[in-house]
Amino acid sequence: MTKLTTIELLKSIQSSKDGLALFELLERHPEIPRRTIQRQIVNLIKAGEILASGNSKSRRYFDVSREKPKNEVPKSGKEVYPKFIPLSADSKDILSYIDQSFEARKPIGYQSDFLESYRPNETWYLSEPLRRQLYKMGKAGEIDEPAGTYSRAILNRLLIDLSWASSHLEGNTYSRLDTLELFEHGKVALGKAAIETQMILNHKSAIEMLVNNVDTAEYNRYTLMNLHSALAENLLPNPADEGRIRQHTVQIGKSVYRPLTTPQQIDEQLDIFLSKVNQIRDPFEQSFFTMVHLPYLQPFADINKRTSRLAANLPLFQANLCPLTFLDVPEQAYSRAILGVYEMTRVELLRDLYVWAYERSTQEYLVIKQDLAEPDPLRLVWRDFIKQTIHDVITHPELDPFISIQQATSRKVPENERASVQALIVEELRRIHEGLLARYGLRPSEYLTWKMRHG
């Protein structure tokens, strides 16, 4: 029934040139419950079959072949910056310089003042109105929830989206669906180079490392070096460069920018970066600062941009904000924005892309948030007590279950919560089955004995 429902919804969306909103899908399929439609929409987005566009009330769902943005290529063969990404006048000025031929752009080395002149919480790459806008778009959890609560709740989806999109920016040809198959079933996509599969798997490992340690991780050498090591595994010509600060000269392809060459200079600038980024109080400014200065410094032999994209998510994870997944960010738009930083030490083009990319990410992740069930706070507080009580009830089939529950709650639970906790235990007891026995530390034989006596 679920597969049939999914197919019906997908056909409806594919048949509509302008996409469909939730209420339109409900009108077309009155026989399908609203909750089922919402769940299947999330599944279709996860599988890469449809895309969501618009804010919550105006959100519409499109067949990927109609909605997915494509880079414009004029007859001359030269790529045009995507028109669907809004640009400020300053960004257009950067673009006009970057779009000149390689020979017309002036070679430039690392400018230490670019980093050293930044004053945390006084200098702002993202203005206050822009930070408010980003926070409004990305607010996903409650302020008093533990760090990383939201990122852990959406981890499976995050692994697919961020691994796929970040790899795509490096020219990886895996599709979103290929990535899903690789993670869930270990199925390597046909016709793909081994390096592409390794890149995707490395992203998965690195993201898991960040999320699993989000409550203790911070911007320091340990985090950055281990993040780089996870992303670089089996991808660098010299394995000794994995997770190690660069010891040799590097060159940036298609750029006139020349990074620092000596390890001592790189170490000094990395320490300055870490000092400043840890002082920044706003999570979005902290995130964007990382996306600007880590690639600019090039502290590793390679894989600097990938490291910066994942590291930029750390403050968002910790603040329970929607992640920045880079979904549908065109590679040529990102590379030109980074060139603006490299060759001009200007952030406006990357800033405009960051804002657009974050809005694109939140449009999909807020759909997922709506589908996440909120935990019952009372059930959470009394979780261990409920499990122990059910275990005691079933392992003593000679006793009346309801009397046992009343006696247990009267001993342990405050009077103002007693009736509610009793109701929770009775509800758990009524729905128990063989698939839940391990949760309560029960053996099948114990459950069968109790069930034969109490039905």
PDB file of C-alpha atoms in Angstrom, residues 146-393:
ATOM      1  CA  PRO A 146      21.387  19.986  24.265  1.00  0.00           C
ATOM      2  CA  ALA A 147      23.843  20.882  21.495  1.00  0.00           C
ATOM      3  CA  GLY A 148      23.438  18.660  18.464  1.00  0.00           C
ATOM      4  CA  THR A 149      19.901  17.474  19.271  1.00  0.00           C
ATOM      5  CA  TYR A 150      18.566  18.456  15.849  1.00  0.00           C
ATOM      6  CA  SER A 151      21.553  17.238  13.799  1.00  0.00           C
ATOM      7  CA  ARG A 152      21.312  13.837  15.481  1.00  0.00           C
ATOM      8  CA  ALA A 153      17.570  13.662  14.768  1.00  0.00           C
ATOM      9  CA  ILE A 154      18.081  14.207  11.031  1.00  0.00           C
ATOM     10  CA  LEU A 155      21.442  12.442  10.737  1.00  0.00           C
ATOM     11  CA  ASN A 156      20.441   9.839   8.130  1.00  0.00           C
ATOM     12  CA  ARG A 157      19.133  12.491   5.761  1.00  0.00           C
ATOM     13  CA  LEU A 158      22.036  14.830   6.524  1.00  0.00           C
ATOM     14  CA  LEU A 159      24.592  12.146   5.638  1.00  0.00           C
ATOM     15  CA  ILE A 160      23.063  11.697   2.191  1.00  0.00           C
ATOM     16  CA  ASP A 161      22.496  15.356   1.332  1.00  0.00           C
ATOM     17  CA  LEU A 162      25.746  16.877   2.587  1.00  0.00           C
ATOM     18  CA  SER A 163      27.925  13.997   1.345  1.00  0.00           C
ATOM     19  CA  TRP A 164      26.356  14.133  -2.101  1.00  0.00           C
ATOM     20  CA  ALA A 165      26.212  17.919  -2.507  1.00  0.00           C
ATOM     21  CA  SER A 166      29.707  18.630  -1.162  1.00  0.00           C
ATOM     22  CA  SER A 167      31.169  15.880  -3.365  1.00  0.00           C
ATOM     23  CA  HIS A 168      29.230  17.234  -6.345  1.00  0.00           C
ATOM     24  CA  LEU A 169      31.039  20.571  -5.888  1.00  0.00           C
ATOM     25  CA  GLU A 170      34.269  18.636  -6.460  1.00  0.00           C
ATOM     26  CA  GLY A 171      33.024  17.186  -9.763  1.00  0.00           C
ATOM     27  CA  ASN A 172      31.748  13.900  -8.317  1.00  0.00           C
ATOM     28  CA  THR A 173      29.107  12.355 -10.614  1.00  0.00           C
ATOM     29  CA  TYR A 174      27.259  10.264  -8.018  1.00  0.00           C
ATOM     30  CA  SER A 175      23.558  11.133  -7.929  1.00  0.00           C
ATOM     31  CA  ARG A 176      21.599  11.653  -4.744  1.00  0.00           C
ATOM     32  CA  LEU A 177      19.908   8.297  -5.302  1.00  0.00           C
ATOM     33  CA  ASP A 178      23.307   6.627  -5.906  1.00  0.00           C
ATOM     34  CA  THR A 179      24.458   8.044  -2.572  1.00  0.00           C
ATOM     35  CA  LEU A 180      21.356   6.728  -0.816  1.00  0.00           C
ATOM     36  CA  GLU A 181      21.928   3.243  -2.253  1.00  0.00           C
ATOM     37  CA  LEU A 182      25.594   3.311  -1.233  1.00  0.00           C
ATOM     38  CA  PHE A 183      24.851   4.296   2.371  1.00  0.00           C
ATOM     39  CA  GLU A 184      21.782   2.148   2.981  1.00  0.00           C
ATOM     40  CA  HIS A 185      22.649  -0.965   0.982  1.00  0.00           C
ATOM     41  CA  GLY A 186      26.410  -0.724   0.334  1.00  0.00           C
ATOM     42  CA  LYS A 187      25.689  -0.667  -3.394  1.00  0.00           C
ATOM     43  CA  VAL A 188      28.413   1.022  -5.467  1.00  0.00           C
ATOM     44  CA  ALA A 189      26.997   2.953  -8.447  1.00  0.00           C
ATOM     45  CA  LEU A 190      27.745   1.392 -11.823  1.00  0.00           C
ATOM     46  CA  GLY A 191      30.226   3.152 -14.075  1.00  0.00           C
ATOM     47  CA  LYS A 192      31.675   5.362 -11.323  1.00  0.00           C
ATOM     48  CA  ALA A 193      35.376   5.700 -10.600  1.00  0.00           C
ATOM     49  CA  ALA A 194      36.646   4.312  -7.299  1.00  0.00           C
ATOM     50  CA  ILE A 195      37.786   7.799  -6.295  1.00  0.00           C
ATOM     51  CA  GLU A 196      34.173   9.023  -6.467  1.00  0.00           C
ATOM     52  CA  THR A 197      32.922   6.252  -4.196  1.00  0.00           C
ATOM     53  CA  GLN A 198      35.781   6.905  -1.767  1.00  0.00           C
ATOM     54  CA  MET A 199      34.976  10.637  -1.694  1.00  0.00           C
ATOM     55  CA  ILE A 200      31.315   9.989  -0.846  1.00  0.00           C
ATOM     56  CA  LEU A 201      32.189   7.471   1.892  1.00  0.00           C
ATOM     57  CA  ASN A 202      34.787   9.831   3.356  1.00  0.00           C
ATOM     58  CA  HIS A 203      32.153  12.557   3.661  1.00  0.00           C
ATOM     59  CA  LYS A 204      29.896  10.157   5.526  1.00  0.00           C
ATOM     60  CA  SER A 205      32.647   9.302   8.021  1.00  0.00           C
ATOM     61  CA  ALA A 206      33.554  12.953   8.546  1.00  0.00           C
ATOM     62  CA  ILE A 207      29.947  14.075   9.092  1.00  0.00           C
ATOM     63  CA  GLU A 208      29.338  11.231  11.554  1.00  0.00           C
ATOM     64  CA  MET A 209      32.470  12.264  13.427  1.00  0.00           C
ATOM     65  CA  LEU A 210      31.215  15.854  13.726  1.00  0.00           C
ATOM     66  CA  VAL A 211      27.687  14.956  14.789  1.00  0.00           C
ATOM     67  CA  ASN A 212      28.733  12.251  17.251  1.00  0.00           C
ATOM     68  CA  ASN A 213      31.125  14.656  18.971  1.00  0.00           C
ATOM     69  CA  VAL A 214      29.168  17.870  18.536  1.00  0.00           C
ATOM     70  CA  ASP A 215      28.749  18.493  22.269  1.00  0.00           C
ATOM     71  CA  THR A 216      32.530  18.476  22.816  1.00  0.00           C
ATOM     72  CA  ALA A 217      33.950  19.473  19.413  1.00  0.00           C
ATOM     73  CA  GLU A 218      35.347  22.948  18.985  1.00  0.00           C
ATOM     74  CA  TYR A 219      37.462  24.866  16.518  1.00  0.00           C
ATOM     75  CA  ASN A 220      40.949  23.608  17.290  1.00  0.00           C
ATOM     76  CA  ARG A 221      43.718  21.734  15.521  1.00  0.00           C
ATOM     77  CA  TYR A 222      42.442  18.383  16.743  1.00  0.00           C
ATOM     78  CA  THR A 223      38.998  18.874  15.182  1.00  0.00           C
ATOM     79  CA  LEU A 224      40.269  20.301  11.892  1.00  0.00           C
ATOM     80  CA  MET A 225      43.043  17.757  11.453  1.00  0.00           C
ATOM     81  CA  ASN A 226      40.814  14.784  12.214  1.00  0.00           C
ATOM     82  CA  LEU A 227      38.057  16.172   9.995  1.00  0.00           C
ATOM     83  CA  HIS A 228      40.567  16.536   7.172  1.00  0.00           C
ATOM     84  CA  SER A 229      41.920  13.047   7.837  1.00  0.00           C
ATOM     85  CA  ALA A 230      38.433  11.544   7.478  1.00  0.00           C
ATOM     86  CA  LEU A 231      37.796  13.439   4.234  1.00  0.00           C
ATOM     87  CA  ALA A 232      41.237  12.683   2.791  1.00  0.00           C
ATOM     88  CA  GLU A 233      41.449   8.957   3.519  1.00  0.00           C
ATOM     89  CA  ASN A 234      42.820   7.079   0.480  1.00  0.00           C
ATOM     90  CA  LEU A 235      42.533  10.157  -1.755  1.00  0.00           C
ATOM     91  CA  LEU A 236      45.895  11.936  -1.482  1.00  0.00           C
ATOM     92  CA  PRO A 237      49.031  10.932  -3.444  1.00  0.00           C
ATOM     93  CA  ASN A 238      50.983  10.969  -0.177  1.00  0.00           C
ATOM     94  CA  PRO A 239      49.033   9.353   2.693  1.00  0.00           C
ATOM     95  CA  ALA A 240      51.296  11.210   5.139  1.00  0.00           C
ATOM     96  CA  ASP A 241      49.420  14.418   4.209  1.00  0.00           C
ATOM     97  CA  GLU A 242      46.143  13.092   5.647  1.00  0.00           C
ATOM     98  CA  GLY A 243      45.238  15.154   8.703  1.00  0.00           C
ATOM     99  CA  ARG A 244      48.587  16.963   8.737  1.00  0.00           C
ATOM    100  CA  ILE A 245      49.298  20.672   8.306  1.00  0.00           C
ATOM    101  CA  ARG A 246      50.784  21.327   4.876  1.00  0.00           C
ATOM    102  CA  GLN A 247      54.557  20.965   4.590  1.00  0.00           C
ATOM    103  CA  HIS A 248      54.987  21.989   0.945  1.00  0.00           C
ATOM    104  CA  THR A 249      53.902  24.457  -1.714  1.00  0.00           C
ATOM    105  CA  VAL A 250      50.518  24.106  -3.419  1.00  0.00           C
ATOM    106  CA  GLN A 251      48.999  25.786  -6.444  1.00  0.00           C
ATOM    107  CA  ILE A 252      45.352  26.615  -7.037  1.00  0.00           C
ATOM    108  CA  GLY A 253      44.058  25.442 -10.401  1.00  0.00           C
ATOM    109  CA  LYS A 254      42.601  28.139 -12.682  1.00  0.00           C
ATOM    110  CA  SER A 255      43.622  30.863 -10.228  1.00  0.00           C
ATOM    111  CA  VAL A 256      46.356  33.489 -10.017  1.00  0.00           C
ATOM    112  CA  TYR A 257      46.336  33.172  -6.195  1.00  0.00           C
ATOM    113  CA  ARG A 258      49.512  31.858  -4.544  1.00  0.00           C
ATOM    114  CA  PRO A 259      49.018  30.552  -0.962  1.00  0.00           C
ATOM    115  CA  LEU A 260      51.661  30.652   1.767  1.00  0.00           C
ATOM    116  CA  THR A 261      54.596  28.325   1.218  1.00  0.00           C
ATOM    117  CA  THR A 262      56.397  27.837   4.554  1.00  0.00           C
ATOM    118  CA  PRO A 263      54.979  25.599   7.321  1.00  0.00           C
ATOM    119  CA  GLN A 264      55.881  28.158   9.998  1.00  0.00           C
ATOM    120  CA  GLN A 265      53.798  30.876   8.329  1.00  0.00           C
ATOM    121  CA  ILE A 266      50.882  28.468   7.856  1.00  0.00           C
ATOM    122  CA  ASP A 267      51.068  27.478  11.548  1.00  0.00           C
ATOM    123  CA  GLU A 268      51.073  31.112  12.667  1.00  0.00           C
ATOM    124  CA  GLN A 269      48.090  32.059  10.519  1.00  0.00           C
ATOM    125  CA  LEU A 270      46.170  28.933  11.550  1.00  0.00           C
ATOM    126  CA  ASP A 271      46.620  29.887  15.209  1.00  0.00           C
ATOM    127  CA  ILE A 272      45.287  33.372  14.455  1.00  0.00           C
ATOM    128  CA  PHE A 273      42.318  31.857  12.601  1.00  0.00           C
ATOM    129  CA  LEU A 274      41.489  29.524  15.504  1.00  0.00           C
ATOM    130  CA  SER A 275      41.790  32.333  18.036  1.00  0.00           C
ATOM    131  CA  LYS A 276      39.433  34.590  16.107  1.00  0.00           C
ATOM    132  CA  VAL A 277      36.847  31.991  15.084  1.00  0.00           C
ATOM    133  CA  ASN A 278      36.471  30.825  18.695  1.00  0.00           C
ATOM    134  CA  GLN A 279      35.723  34.376  19.823  1.00  0.00           C
ATOM    135  CA  ILE A 280      32.841  34.849  17.356  1.00  0.00           C
ATOM    136  CA  ARG A 281      29.548  34.548  19.219  1.00  0.00           C
ATOM    137  CA  ASP A 282      27.073  34.416  16.321  1.00  0.00           C
ATOM    138  CA  PRO A 283      26.853  30.877  14.817  1.00  0.00           C
ATOM    139  CA  PHE A 284      26.245  32.122  11.257  1.00  0.00           C
ATOM    140  CA  GLU A 285      29.144  34.584  11.333  1.00  0.00           C
ATOM    141  CA  GLN A 286      31.313  31.816  12.774  1.00  0.00           C
ATOM    142  CA  SER A 287      30.186  29.443  10.027  1.00  0.00           C
ATOM    143  CA  PHE A 288      30.771  31.920   7.216  1.00  0.00           C
ATOM    144  CA  PHE A 289      34.123  33.063   8.636  1.00  0.00           C
ATOM    145  CA  THR A 290      35.233  29.423   8.431  1.00  0.00           C
ATOM    146  CA  MET A 291      34.102  29.124   4.807  1.00  0.00           C
ATOM    147  CA  VAL A 292      36.140  32.221   3.945  1.00  0.00           C
ATOM    148  CA  HIS A 293      39.413  31.767   5.792  1.00  0.00           C
ATOM    149  CA  LEU A 294      40.077  28.017   5.828  1.00  0.00           C
ATOM    150  CA  PRO A 295      40.222  27.711   2.020  1.00  0.00           C
ATOM    151  CA  TYR A 296      42.088  31.010   1.775  1.00  0.00           C
ATOM    152  CA  LEU A 297      44.820  29.780   4.134  1.00  0.00           C
ATOM    153  CA  GLN A 298      45.042  26.335   2.470  1.00  0.00           C
ATOM    154  CA  PRO A 299      46.398  24.709   5.650  1.00  0.00           C
ATOM    155  CA  PHE A 300      46.306  21.217   4.099  1.00  0.00           C
ATOM    156  CA  ALA A 301      47.919  19.747   0.994  1.00  0.00           C
ATOM    157  CA  ASP A 302      44.468  19.353  -0.611  1.00  0.00           C
ATOM    158  CA  ILE A 303      40.783  18.973   0.360  1.00  0.00           C
ATOM    159  CA  ASN A 304      40.692  22.392   2.060  1.00  0.00           C
ATOM    160  CA  LYS A 305      37.339  23.463   0.628  1.00  0.00           C
ATOM    161  CA  ARG A 306      35.670  20.189   1.624  1.00  0.00           C
ATOM    162  CA  THR A 307      37.048  20.577   5.135  1.00  0.00           C
ATOM    163  CA  SER A 308      35.746  24.145   5.330  1.00  0.00           C
ATOM    164  CA  ARG A 309      32.252  23.167   4.147  1.00  0.00           C
ATOM    165  CA  LEU A 310      31.875  20.562   6.866  1.00  0.00           C
ATOM    166  CA  ALA A 311      33.593  22.668   9.541  1.00  0.00           C
ATOM    167  CA  ALA A 312      31.229  25.529   8.679  1.00  0.00           C
ATOM    168  CA  ASN A 313      28.365  23.341   9.903  1.00  0.00           C
ATOM    169  CA  LEU A 314      29.792  22.835  13.405  1.00  0.00           C
ATOM    170  CA  PRO A 315      28.326  26.031  14.960  1.00  0.00           C
ATOM    171  CA  LEU A 316      25.002  25.345  13.207  1.00  0.00           C
ATOM    172  CA  PHE A 317      24.887  21.812  14.658  1.00  0.00           C
ATOM    173  CA  GLN A 318      25.735  23.122  18.114  1.00  0.00           C
ATOM    174  CA  ALA A 319      23.021  25.797  17.997  1.00  0.00           C
ATOM    175  CA  ASN A 320      20.383  23.294  16.737  1.00  0.00           C
ATOM    176  CA  LEU A 321      19.997  25.243  13.508  1.00  0.00           C
ATOM    177  CA  CYS A 322      19.262  23.728  10.113  1.00  0.00           C
ATOM    178  CA  PRO A 323      22.454  22.473   8.447  1.00  0.00           C
ATOM    179  CA  LEU A 324      24.044  24.019   5.378  1.00  0.00           C
ATOM    180  CA  THR A 325      24.012  21.132   2.892  1.00  0.00           C
ATOM    181  CA  PHE A 326      24.908  22.981  -0.356  1.00  0.00           C
ATOM    182  CA  LEU A 327      21.998  21.271  -2.115  1.00  0.00           C
ATOM    183  CA  ASP A 328      21.669  22.425  -5.743  1.00  0.00           C
ATOM    184  CA  VAL A 329      24.627  24.826  -5.457  1.00  0.00           C
ATOM    185  CA  PRO A 330      26.211  24.931  -8.937  1.00  0.00           C
ATOM    186  CA  GLU A 331      29.913  24.078  -8.918  1.00  0.00           C
ATOM    187  CA  GLN A 332      30.823  27.011 -11.153  1.00  0.00           C
ATOM    188  CA  ALA A 333      28.979  29.453  -8.862  1.00  0.00           C
ATOM    189  CA  TYR A 334      30.830  28.159  -5.802  1.00  0.00           C
ATOM    190  CA  SER A 335      34.239  28.094  -7.470  1.00  0.00           C
ATOM    191  CA  ARG A 336      33.878  31.684  -8.697  1.00  0.00           C
ATOM    192  CA  ALA A 337      32.780  32.872  -5.263  1.00  0.00           C
ATOM    193  CA  ILE A 338      35.889  31.239  -3.757  1.00  0.00           C
ATOM    194  CA  LEU A 339      38.054  32.850  -6.459  1.00  0.00           C
ATOM    195  CA  GLY A 340      36.710  36.227  -5.306  1.00  0.00           C
ATOM    196  CA  VAL A 341      38.141  35.460  -1.868  1.00  0.00           C
ATOM    197  CA  TYR A 342      41.435  34.103  -3.205  1.00  0.00           C
ATOM    198  CA  GLU A 343      42.234  36.803  -5.730  1.00  0.00           C
ATOM    199  CA  MET A 344      40.500  39.870  -4.279  1.00  0.00           C
ATOM    200  CA  THR A 345      40.112  39.093  -0.538  1.00  0.00           C
ATOM    201  CA  ARG A 346      36.460  40.034  -0.965  1.00  0.00           C
ATOM    202  CA  VAL A 347      33.598  38.035   0.527  1.00  0.00           C
ATOM    203  CA  GLU A 348      30.457  39.527  -1.032  1.00  0.00           C
ATOM    204  CA  LEU A 349      30.001  36.960  -3.817  1.00  0.00           C
ATOM    205  CA  LEU A 350      30.531  34.047  -1.420  1.00  0.00           C
ATOM    206  CA  ARG A 351      28.204  35.746   1.078  1.00  0.00           C
ATOM    207  CA  ASP A 352      25.368  36.000  -1.457  1.00  0.00           C
ATOM    208  CA  LEU A 353      25.865  32.349  -2.397  1.00  0.00           C
ATOM    209  CA  TYR A 354      25.953  31.336   1.288  1.00  0.00           C
ATOM    210  CA  VAL A 355      22.615  33.024   1.961  1.00  0.00           C
ATOM    211  CA  TRP A 356      20.973  31.488  -1.122  1.00  0.00           C
ATOM    212  CA  ALA A 357      22.395  28.041  -0.345  1.00  0.00           C
ATOM    213  CA  TYR A 358      21.229  28.214   3.263  1.00  0.00           C
ATOM    214  CA  GLU A 359      17.702  29.155   2.255  1.00  0.00           C
ATOM    215  CA  ARG A 360      17.709  26.263  -0.208  1.00  0.00           C
ATOM    216  CA  SER A 361      18.797  23.872   2.550  1.00  0.00           C
ATOM    217  CA  THR A 362      16.220  25.075   5.060  1.00  0.00           C
ATOM    218  CA  GLN A 363      13.335  24.701   2.611  1.00  0.00           C
ATOM    219  CA  GLU A 364      13.853  20.950   2.629  1.00  0.00           C
ATOM    220  CA  TYR A 365      14.912  20.458   6.240  1.00  0.00           C
ATOM    221  CA  LEU A 366      11.941  22.272   7.712  1.00  0.00           C
ATOM    222  CA  VAL A 367       9.738  19.770   5.828  1.00  0.00           C
ATOM    223  CA  ILE A 368      11.624  17.014   7.632  1.00  0.00           C
ATOM    224  CA  LYS A 369      11.195  18.811  10.960  1.00  0.00           C
ATOM    225  CA  GLN A 370       7.418  18.776  10.488  1.00  0.00           C
ATOM    226  CA  ASP A 371       7.586  15.011  10.066  1.00  0.00           C
ATOM    227  CA  LEU A 372       9.656  14.394  13.202  1.00  0.00           C
ATOM    228  CA  ALA A 373       7.555  13.297  16.161  1.00  0.00           C
ATOM    229  CA  GLU A 374       8.137  15.422  19.258  1.00  0.00           C
ATOM    230  CA  PRO A 375       9.127  13.253  22.267  1.00  0.00           C
ATOM    231  CA  ASP A 376       6.685  13.212  25.177  1.00  0.00           C
ATOM    232  CA  PRO A 377       8.612  15.079  27.943  1.00  0.00           C
ATOM    233  CA  LEU A 378       6.902  13.094  30.729  1.00  0.00           C
ATOM    234  CA  ARG A 379       7.723   9.799  29.029  1.00  0.00           C
ATOM    235  CA  LEU A 380      11.324  10.973  28.684  1.00  0.00           C
ATOM    236  CA  VAL A 381      11.671  11.891  32.381  1.00  0.00           C
ATOM    237  CA  TRP A 382      10.163   8.606  33.605  1.00  0.00           C
ATOM    238  CA  ARG A 383      11.636   6.433  30.845  1.00  0.00           C
ATOM    239  CA  ASP A 384      13.653   4.089  33.085  1.00  0.00           C
ATOM    240  CA  PHE A 385      10.886   3.810  35.680  1.00  0.00           C
ATOM    241  CA  ILE A 386       8.301   2.892  33.004  1.00  0.00           C
ATOM    242  CA  LYS A 387      10.575   0.178  31.597  1.00  0.00           C
ATOM    243  CA  GLN A 388      11.295  -1.281  35.030  1.00  0.00           C
ATOM    244  CA  THR A 389       7.608  -1.270  36.010  1.00  0.00           C
ATOM    245  CA  ILE A 390       6.567  -3.105  32.846  1.00  0.00           C
ATOM    246  CA  HIS A 391       9.366  -5.618  33.380  1.00  0.00           C
ATOM    247  CA  ASP A 392       8.163  -6.221  36.958  1.00  0.00           C
ATOM    248  CA  VAL A 393       4.514  -6.558  35.896  1.00  0.00           C
TER     249      VAL A 393
END
